[in-house]
Amino acid sequence: MTSETKIEIKGLTKYYGKTRGIEDLDLEVKSGEIFGFLGPNGAGKTTTIRCMMNTLLPTKGEIRISGELVTRGNPKLREKIGYVPGELALPEYYRVNEFLNYIEAMRGKPETRRQEIIDRFDLNSNLHKKIGELSKGNKQKLGIVSAFMNDPEVLIMDEPTAGLDPLLQQEVYKLLIESKKEGKTLFMSSHNLEEVQRVCDRVGIVKNGSLISIEDIENLNKDVPRIVEARLRNPDETRLAEFGNRLLEFRKHDSFVRILIRMEDSIKDNIGILLAQDPEELIYPPASLEEFFLQFYERKN
Ligand code: ATP
């Protein structure tokens, strides 16, 4: 399968009055690719996605999806794109089934995967409920069903796993990876570093309305520090102070320490120092986005 550009963004800028939403964004995503849009709160992820979905008018710039210019009233886009919004503005008084029928009628294309995705996300017992009666997680599942059910070639998702329990998050990841293998194009925003590392091929990193870098996932992984947390029975304050100075970050509270080890630094040496202080527990949690930024900026500067 040859990959072709399915999402093309040129010079996208959106200001809300004087507040910058996103500025001068250029990027391309190809078929068979999962592109992650990673950034802290307020970075401009939702603004970009809403411009892609034509629910927000850009101040400047151009977006093409599947070769179609994103403009108001371009009906071809509806059947090509599946969309999982960040905040689902669902009509509360509709029953789930009625809502899915409505989306199907609007797209004008049979929803070939509707029952399959409903089964996968275990939504059968909710089909006759009013949307307003659904829990947050079930609303999120409904958003995923409505985005994937007509098997669109492009999927645009604003934090697709938000509010889902870990098992269902895994089901979303499976669905994303299957879709990519089928040659679909997937664009997802996230502020969950681990999720992006798990499923994405490339990642655009946004901060304060600017795209600061686009990285292949292998390259991004080099900037993810390793975290170790330990509770020490015999903390050696002098040794810990000297040790802390060499690390990317060192935090201590009573007998609890959390250390950030740069990818290139030796795990053995650093954990050895903790082991020598008789830990009653030692865990290896995933790095947060903020912790990733510590190493990322150190390497960039
Ligand atoms: P989050 O992870 O918190 O959802 P985000 O990366 O999606 O953040 P955006 O919601 O796109 O970020 O916000 C980008 C900037 O635009 C922020 O400074 C935000 O306050 C501002 N902004 C977003 N929507 C509006 C709006 N409707 N009116 C005014 N400013 C807005």
Short mmCIF file of C-alpha atoms and ligand atoms in Angstrom, two decimals:
data_model
loop_
_atom_site.label_atom_id
_atom_site.label_comp_id
_atom_site.label_asym_id
_atom_site.label_seq_id
_atom_site.Cartn_x
_atom_site.Cartn_y
_atom_site.Cartn_z
CA MET A 1 0.00 0.00 0.00
CA THR A 2 1.51 3.36 -0.95
CA SER A 3 0.91 6.10 1.57
CA GLU A 4 -0.47 9.43 0.51
CA THR A 5 -0.95 12.71 2.31
CA LYS A 6 -4.41 12.77 3.84
CA ILE A 7 -4.14 15.70 6.22
CA GLU A 8 -2.40 18.84 5.08
CA ILE A 9 -2.27 21.94 7.28
CA LYS A 10 -0.61 25.10 6.02
CA GLY A 11 0.01 28.22 8.09
CA LEU A 12 -2.92 27.55 10.41
CA THR A 13 -3.42 30.43 12.81
CA LYS A 14 -6.30 31.04 15.17
CA TYR A 15 -6.51 33.95 17.56
CA TYR A 16 -9.37 34.44 20.01
CA GLY A 17 -9.26 38.22 20.12
CA LYS A 18 -5.74 38.77 21.46
CA THR A 19 -5.31 35.24 22.81
CA ARG A 20 -3.27 32.92 20.65
CA GLY A 21 -4.94 29.56 20.07
CA ILE A 22 -2.46 28.24 17.49
CA GLU A 23 0.00 30.07 15.23
CA ASP A 24 1.55 29.21 11.88
CA LEU A 25 1.03 25.49 12.10
CA ASP A 26 2.28 23.40 9.18
CA LEU A 27 1.96 19.66 9.15
CA GLU A 28 1.14 16.66 7.01
CA VAL A 29 -0.14 13.24 7.96
CA LYS A 30 -0.14 10.27 5.62
CA SER A 31 -2.37 7.26 5.27
CA GLY A 32 -1.35 4.33 7.45
CA GLU A 33 -0.03 6.68 10.10
CA ILE A 34 -1.08 7.57 13.64
CA PHE A 35 -0.03 11.11 14.39
CA GLY A 36 -0.08 12.29 17.99
CA PHE A 37 -0.57 15.93 18.89
CA LEU A 38 1.00 16.24 22.28
CA GLY A 39 1.04 19.24 24.56
CA PRO A 40 0.16 20.56 27.99
CA ASN A 41 -3.16 22.25 28.82
CA GLY A 42 -3.83 25.31 26.72
CA ALA A 43 -1.21 24.39 24.09
CA GLY A 44 -3.61 24.72 21.15
CA LYS A 45 -4.58 21.09 20.48
CA THR A 46 -8.36 21.51 20.63
CA THR A 47 -8.17 24.77 18.67
CA THR A 48 -6.33 22.96 15.86
CA ILE A 49 -8.76 20.04 15.85
CA ARG A 50 -11.79 22.31 15.83
CA CYS A 51 -10.35 24.14 12.82
CA MET A 52 -9.79 20.77 11.12
CA MET A 53 -13.41 19.87 11.83
CA ASN A 54 -14.65 23.22 10.62
CA THR A 55 -16.37 24.04 13.90
CA LEU A 56 -13.98 26.97 14.31
CA LEU A 57 -13.03 29.45 11.62
CA PRO A 58 -9.23 29.97 11.37
CA THR A 59 -7.82 33.48 11.44
CA LYS A 60 -5.45 32.40 8.66
CA GLY A 61 -4.26 29.28 6.87
CA GLU A 62 -5.59 26.32 4.95
CA ILE A 63 -6.50 22.74 5.79
CA ARG A 64 -7.08 19.89 3.34
CA ILE A 65 -8.34 16.49 4.37
CA SER A 66 -8.41 13.68 1.82
CA GLY A 67 -7.71 16.33 -0.79
CA GLU A 68 -10.82 18.33 0.15
CA LEU A 69 -10.48 21.90 1.32
CA VAL A 70 -11.99 22.31 4.78
CA THR A 71 -14.60 24.99 4.30
CA ARG A 72 -18.13 25.44 5.46
CA GLY A 73 -20.61 23.26 3.64
CA ASN A 74 -18.22 20.82 1.98
CA PRO A 75 -20.44 17.70 2.22
CA LYS A 76 -17.73 15.33 0.97
CA LEU A 77 -15.82 15.75 4.22
CA ARG A 78 -18.58 14.29 6.39
CA GLU A 79 -18.39 10.81 4.97
CA LYS A 80 -14.59 10.75 4.93
CA ILE A 81 -13.93 11.82 8.51
CA GLY A 82 -14.71 10.20 11.84
CA TYR A 83 -14.47 12.66 14.72
CA VAL A 84 -14.16 12.14 18.46
CA PRO A 85 -14.52 15.59 20.04
CA GLY A 86 -12.86 16.45 23.35
CA GLU A 87 -16.06 17.64 24.93
CA LEU A 88 -18.94 15.70 23.52
CA ALA A 89 -21.83 18.06 22.99
CA LEU A 90 -24.40 15.31 22.56
CA PRO A 91 -28.15 15.96 22.42
CA GLU A 92 -29.20 14.79 25.90
CA TYR A 93 -32.83 14.02 25.04
CA TYR A 94 -31.95 11.63 22.15
CA ARG A 95 -31.79 7.92 22.80
CA VAL A 96 -28.44 6.36 21.89
CA ASN A 97 -29.87 4.40 18.97
CA GLU A 98 -31.74 7.44 17.62
CA PHE A 99 -28.59 9.50 17.80
CA LEU A 100 -26.59 6.89 15.84
CA ASN A 101 -29.42 6.74 13.25
CA TYR A 102 -29.26 10.51 12.95
CA ILE A 103 -25.49 10.52 12.40
CA GLU A 104 -25.90 7.76 9.82
CA ALA A 105 -28.55 9.74 7.94
CA MET A 106 -26.40 12.87 8.04
CA ARG A 107 -23.40 11.08 6.56
CA GLY A 108 -25.55 9.45 3.92
CA LYS A 109 -23.42 6.31 3.96
CA PRO A 110 -24.24 2.93 5.52
CA GLU A 111 -22.59 2.38 8.88
CA THR A 112 -20.92 -0.92 8.12
CA ARG A 113 -19.16 -1.29 11.47
CA ARG A 114 -21.88 0.02 13.79
CA GLN A 115 -22.80 -3.24 15.56
CA GLU A 116 -19.22 -4.48 15.70
CA ILE A 117 -17.99 -1.35 17.49
CA ILE A 118 -21.03 -1.27 19.80
CA ASP A 119 -20.18 -4.86 20.81
CA ARG A 120 -16.50 -4.10 21.30
CA PHE A 121 -17.25 -1.18 23.59
CA ASP A 122 -20.04 -3.01 25.37
CA LEU A 123 -22.68 -0.40 24.67
CA ASN A 124 -25.61 -2.76 23.86
CA SER A 125 -27.37 -2.33 27.19
CA ASN A 126 -27.37 1.45 26.76
CA LEU A 127 -28.82 1.70 23.27
CA HIS A 128 -32.32 2.63 24.48
CA LYS A 129 -31.17 5.04 27.16
CA LYS A 130 -31.34 8.79 26.75
CA ILE A 131 -27.89 10.29 26.18
CA GLY A 132 -28.42 12.56 29.19
CA GLU A 133 -28.66 9.45 31.41
CA LEU A 134 -25.31 8.01 30.33
CA SER A 135 -22.22 8.09 32.53
CA LYS A 136 -19.22 10.11 31.32
CA GLY A 137 -17.39 6.95 30.23
CA ASN A 138 -20.42 5.67 28.29
CA LYS A 139 -20.76 9.04 26.54
CA GLN A 140 -17.11 8.75 25.52
CA LYS A 141 -17.77 5.23 24.19
CA LEU A 142 -20.70 6.60 22.17
CA GLY A 143 -18.36 9.24 20.71
CA ILE A 144 -15.99 6.48 19.61
CA VAL A 145 -18.78 4.37 18.10
CA SER A 146 -20.13 7.32 16.13
CA ALA A 147 -16.64 8.18 14.84
CA PHE A 148 -15.65 4.68 13.73
CA MET A 149 -18.97 3.12 12.70
CA ASN A 150 -18.93 4.15 9.03
CA ASP A 151 -15.32 3.08 8.61
CA PRO A 152 -14.01 6.53 7.59
CA GLU A 153 -10.60 6.94 5.96
CA VAL A 154 -9.51 9.73 8.31
CA LEU A 155 -10.05 9.80 12.08
CA ILE A 156 -9.61 12.98 14.07
CA MET A 157 -9.73 12.52 17.81
CA ASP A 158 -9.42 14.98 20.67
CA GLU A 159 -8.18 12.93 23.64
CA PRO A 160 -10.05 9.77 22.60
CA THR A 161 -9.41 7.81 25.80
CA ALA A 162 -10.37 10.56 28.25
CA GLY A 163 -12.76 9.21 30.89
CA LEU A 164 -12.40 5.54 29.88
CA ASP A 165 -11.32 2.86 32.31
CA PRO A 166 -7.98 1.15 31.58
CA LEU A 167 -9.51 -1.89 29.87
CA LEU A 168 -11.49 0.25 27.46
CA GLN A 169 -8.45 2.44 26.86
CA GLN A 170 -6.68 -0.72 25.69
CA GLU A 171 -9.63 -1.46 23.37
CA VAL A 172 -9.30 2.03 21.87
CA TYR A 173 -5.56 1.49 21.31
CA LYS A 174 -6.33 -1.82 19.59
CA LEU A 175 -8.89 -0.15 17.35
CA LEU A 176 -6.45 2.63 16.44
CA ILE A 177 -3.66 0.21 15.56
CA GLU A 178 -6.00 -1.98 13.49
CA SER A 179 -7.26 1.10 11.64
CA LYS A 180 -3.71 2.18 10.86
CA LYS A 181 -2.92 -1.29 9.49
CA GLU A 182 -5.96 -0.95 7.23
CA GLY A 183 -4.36 2.20 5.81
CA LYS A 184 -6.49 4.77 7.65
CA THR A 185 -5.08 8.11 8.73
CA LEU A 186 -5.35 8.89 12.42
CA PHE A 187 -4.75 12.18 14.18
CA MET A 188 -5.14 12.30 17.94
CA SER A 189 -4.45 14.87 20.59
CA SER A 190 -3.23 13.80 23.97
CA HIS A 191 -1.45 15.00 27.03
CA ASN A 192 -0.71 11.43 28.01
CA LEU A 193 2.88 10.68 27.06
CA GLU A 194 2.59 6.95 27.67
CA GLU A 195 -0.44 6.67 25.38
CA VAL A 196 1.33 8.52 22.60
CA GLN A 197 4.45 6.34 22.97
CA ARG A 198 2.26 3.29 22.79
CA VAL A 199 0.27 3.99 19.62
CA CYS A 200 1.70 6.86 17.58
CA ASP A 201 4.21 6.75 14.74
CA ARG A 202 5.02 10.45 14.83
CA VAL A 203 4.31 13.16 17.33
CA GLY A 204 3.88 16.92 16.98
CA ILE A 205 4.74 18.71 20.21
CA VAL A 206 2.81 21.92 20.83
CA LYS A 207 3.24 24.51 23.51
CA ASN A 208 1.72 27.97 23.94
CA GLY A 209 0.15 27.88 20.49
CA SER A 210 3.31 26.84 18.60
CA LEU A 211 4.47 23.59 17.15
CA ILE A 212 7.90 23.17 18.67
CA SER A 213 8.92 19.88 17.11
CA ILE A 214 7.79 16.87 15.10
CA GLU A 215 9.48 13.64 16.14
CA ASP A 216 9.39 10.02 15.07
CA ILE A 217 8.33 7.99 18.05
CA GLU A 218 11.73 6.26 18.37
CA ASN A 219 13.36 9.65 18.58
CA LEU A 220 10.85 10.89 21.13
CA ASN A 221 11.49 7.82 23.29
CA LYS A 222 15.11 8.95 23.67
CA ASP A 223 13.87 12.00 25.55
CA VAL A 224 11.66 10.19 27.97
CA PRO A 225 13.42 9.99 31.32
CA ARG A 226 13.17 6.89 33.45
CA ILE A 227 11.52 7.44 36.78
CA VAL A 228 12.22 5.52 39.95
CA GLU A 229 10.36 5.98 43.21
CA ALA A 230 11.54 4.46 46.44
CA ARG A 231 10.77 4.51 50.12
CA LEU A 232 14.07 4.18 51.95
CA ARG A 233 14.45 2.61 55.37
CA ASN A 234 17.91 4.12 55.90
CA PRO A 235 18.20 7.34 53.88
CA ASP A 236 21.79 8.62 53.76
CA GLU A 237 21.21 12.38 53.52
CA THR A 238 24.74 13.33 52.46
CA ARG A 239 24.91 10.72 49.73
CA LEU A 240 21.40 11.58 48.51
CA ALA A 241 22.23 15.29 48.24
CA GLU A 242 25.30 14.57 46.11
CA PHE A 243 23.35 12.01 44.06
CA GLY A 244 20.42 14.39 43.51
CA ASN A 245 22.72 16.99 41.90
CA ARG A 246 23.68 14.58 39.11
CA LEU A 247 20.16 13.64 38.15
CA LEU A 248 17.70 15.28 35.79
CA GLU A 249 15.46 15.79 38.81
CA PHE A 250 15.47 14.64 42.38
CA ARG A 251 12.60 14.98 44.84
CA LYS A 252 12.56 13.87 48.42
CA HIS A 253 9.97 13.92 51.15
CA ASP A 254 10.91 12.20 54.42
CA SER A 255 11.87 8.65 53.42
CA PHE A 256 10.27 8.91 49.93
CA VAL A 257 12.40 9.78 46.88
CA ARG A 258 11.48 10.20 43.21
CA ILE A 259 14.34 10.38 40.72
CA LEU A 260 14.45 11.13 37.00
CA ILE A 261 17.26 9.36 35.17
CA ARG A 262 18.23 10.61 31.73
CA MET A 263 17.89 7.96 29.02
CA GLU A 264 21.67 7.95 28.46
CA ASP A 265 22.54 7.59 32.16
CA SER A 266 23.16 4.25 33.79
CA ILE A 267 20.14 2.72 35.48
CA LYS A 268 22.38 0.26 37.31
CA ASP A 269 24.50 2.97 38.98
CA ASN A 270 21.54 5.10 39.94
CA ILE A 271 19.35 2.34 41.26
CA GLY A 272 22.39 0.89 43.04
CA ILE A 273 22.57 4.03 45.19
CA LEU A 274 18.92 3.59 46.19
CA LEU A 275 19.33 -0.14 46.82
CA ALA A 276 22.21 0.59 49.17
CA GLN A 277 19.78 2.55 51.34
CA ASP A 278 17.51 -0.37 52.05
CA PRO A 279 14.30 0.47 50.14
CA GLU A 280 11.09 -0.99 51.51
CA GLU A 281 9.58 -0.45 48.07
CA LEU A 282 10.90 0.53 44.65
CA ILE A 283 8.66 1.28 41.69
CA TYR A 284 9.19 2.37 38.11
CA PRO A 285 6.22 4.63 37.10
CA PRO A 286 5.74 6.12 33.62
CA ALA A 287 7.04 9.65 33.03
CA SER A 288 4.54 12.48 32.86
CA LEU A 289 4.47 14.98 30.01
CA GLU A 290 6.07 17.62 32.26
CA GLU A 291 8.91 15.23 33.08
CA PHE A 292 9.42 14.48 29.41
CA PHE A 293 9.72 18.22 28.75
CA LEU A 294 12.58 18.48 31.28
CA GLN A 295 14.78 16.17 29.22
CA PHE A 296 13.44 17.31 25.87
CA TYR A 297 14.40 20.95 26.54
CA GLU A 298 17.77 19.96 27.99
CA ARG A 299 18.63 18.21 24.72
CA LYS A 300 17.22 20.98 22.50
CA ASN A 301 19.07 23.76 24.32
P1 ATP B 1 -6.29 21.22 26.86
O1 ATP B 1 -5.28 20.13 26.90
O2 ATP B 1 -6.44 21.91 28.18
O3 ATP B 1 -7.59 20.83 26.25
P2 ATP B 1 -5.49 22.54 24.38
O4 ATP B 1 -4.09 22.21 23.98
O5 ATP B 1 -6.57 21.81 23.70
O6 ATP B 1 -5.64 22.40 25.95
P3 ATP B 1 -6.81 24.94 23.46
O7 ATP B 1 -8.12 24.61 24.12
O8 ATP B 1 -6.72 24.83 22.00
O9 ATP B 1 -5.63 24.10 24.16
O10 ATP B 1 -6.43 26.43 23.92
C1 ATP B 1 -5.35 27.16 23.35
C2 ATP B 1 -5.42 28.59 23.87
O11 ATP B 1 -6.57 29.23 23.34
C3 ATP B 1 -5.53 28.71 25.40
O12 ATP B 1 -4.80 29.83 25.79
C4 ATP B 1 -6.99 28.91 25.63
O13 ATP B 1 -7.23 29.63 26.82
C5 ATP B 1 -7.40 29.71 24.40
N1 ATP B 1 -8.81 29.46 24.04
C6 ATP B 1 -9.35 28.27 23.67
N2 ATP B 1 -10.66 28.40 23.38
C7 ATP B 1 -10.97 29.70 23.57
C8 ATP B 1 -12.17 30.48 23.43
N3 ATP B 1 -13.30 29.93 23.02
N4 ATP B 1 -12.09 31.79 23.71
C9 ATP B 1 -10.94 32.36 24.12
N5 ATP B 1 -9.77 31.70 24.26
C10 ATP B 1 -9.78 30.38 24.00
#
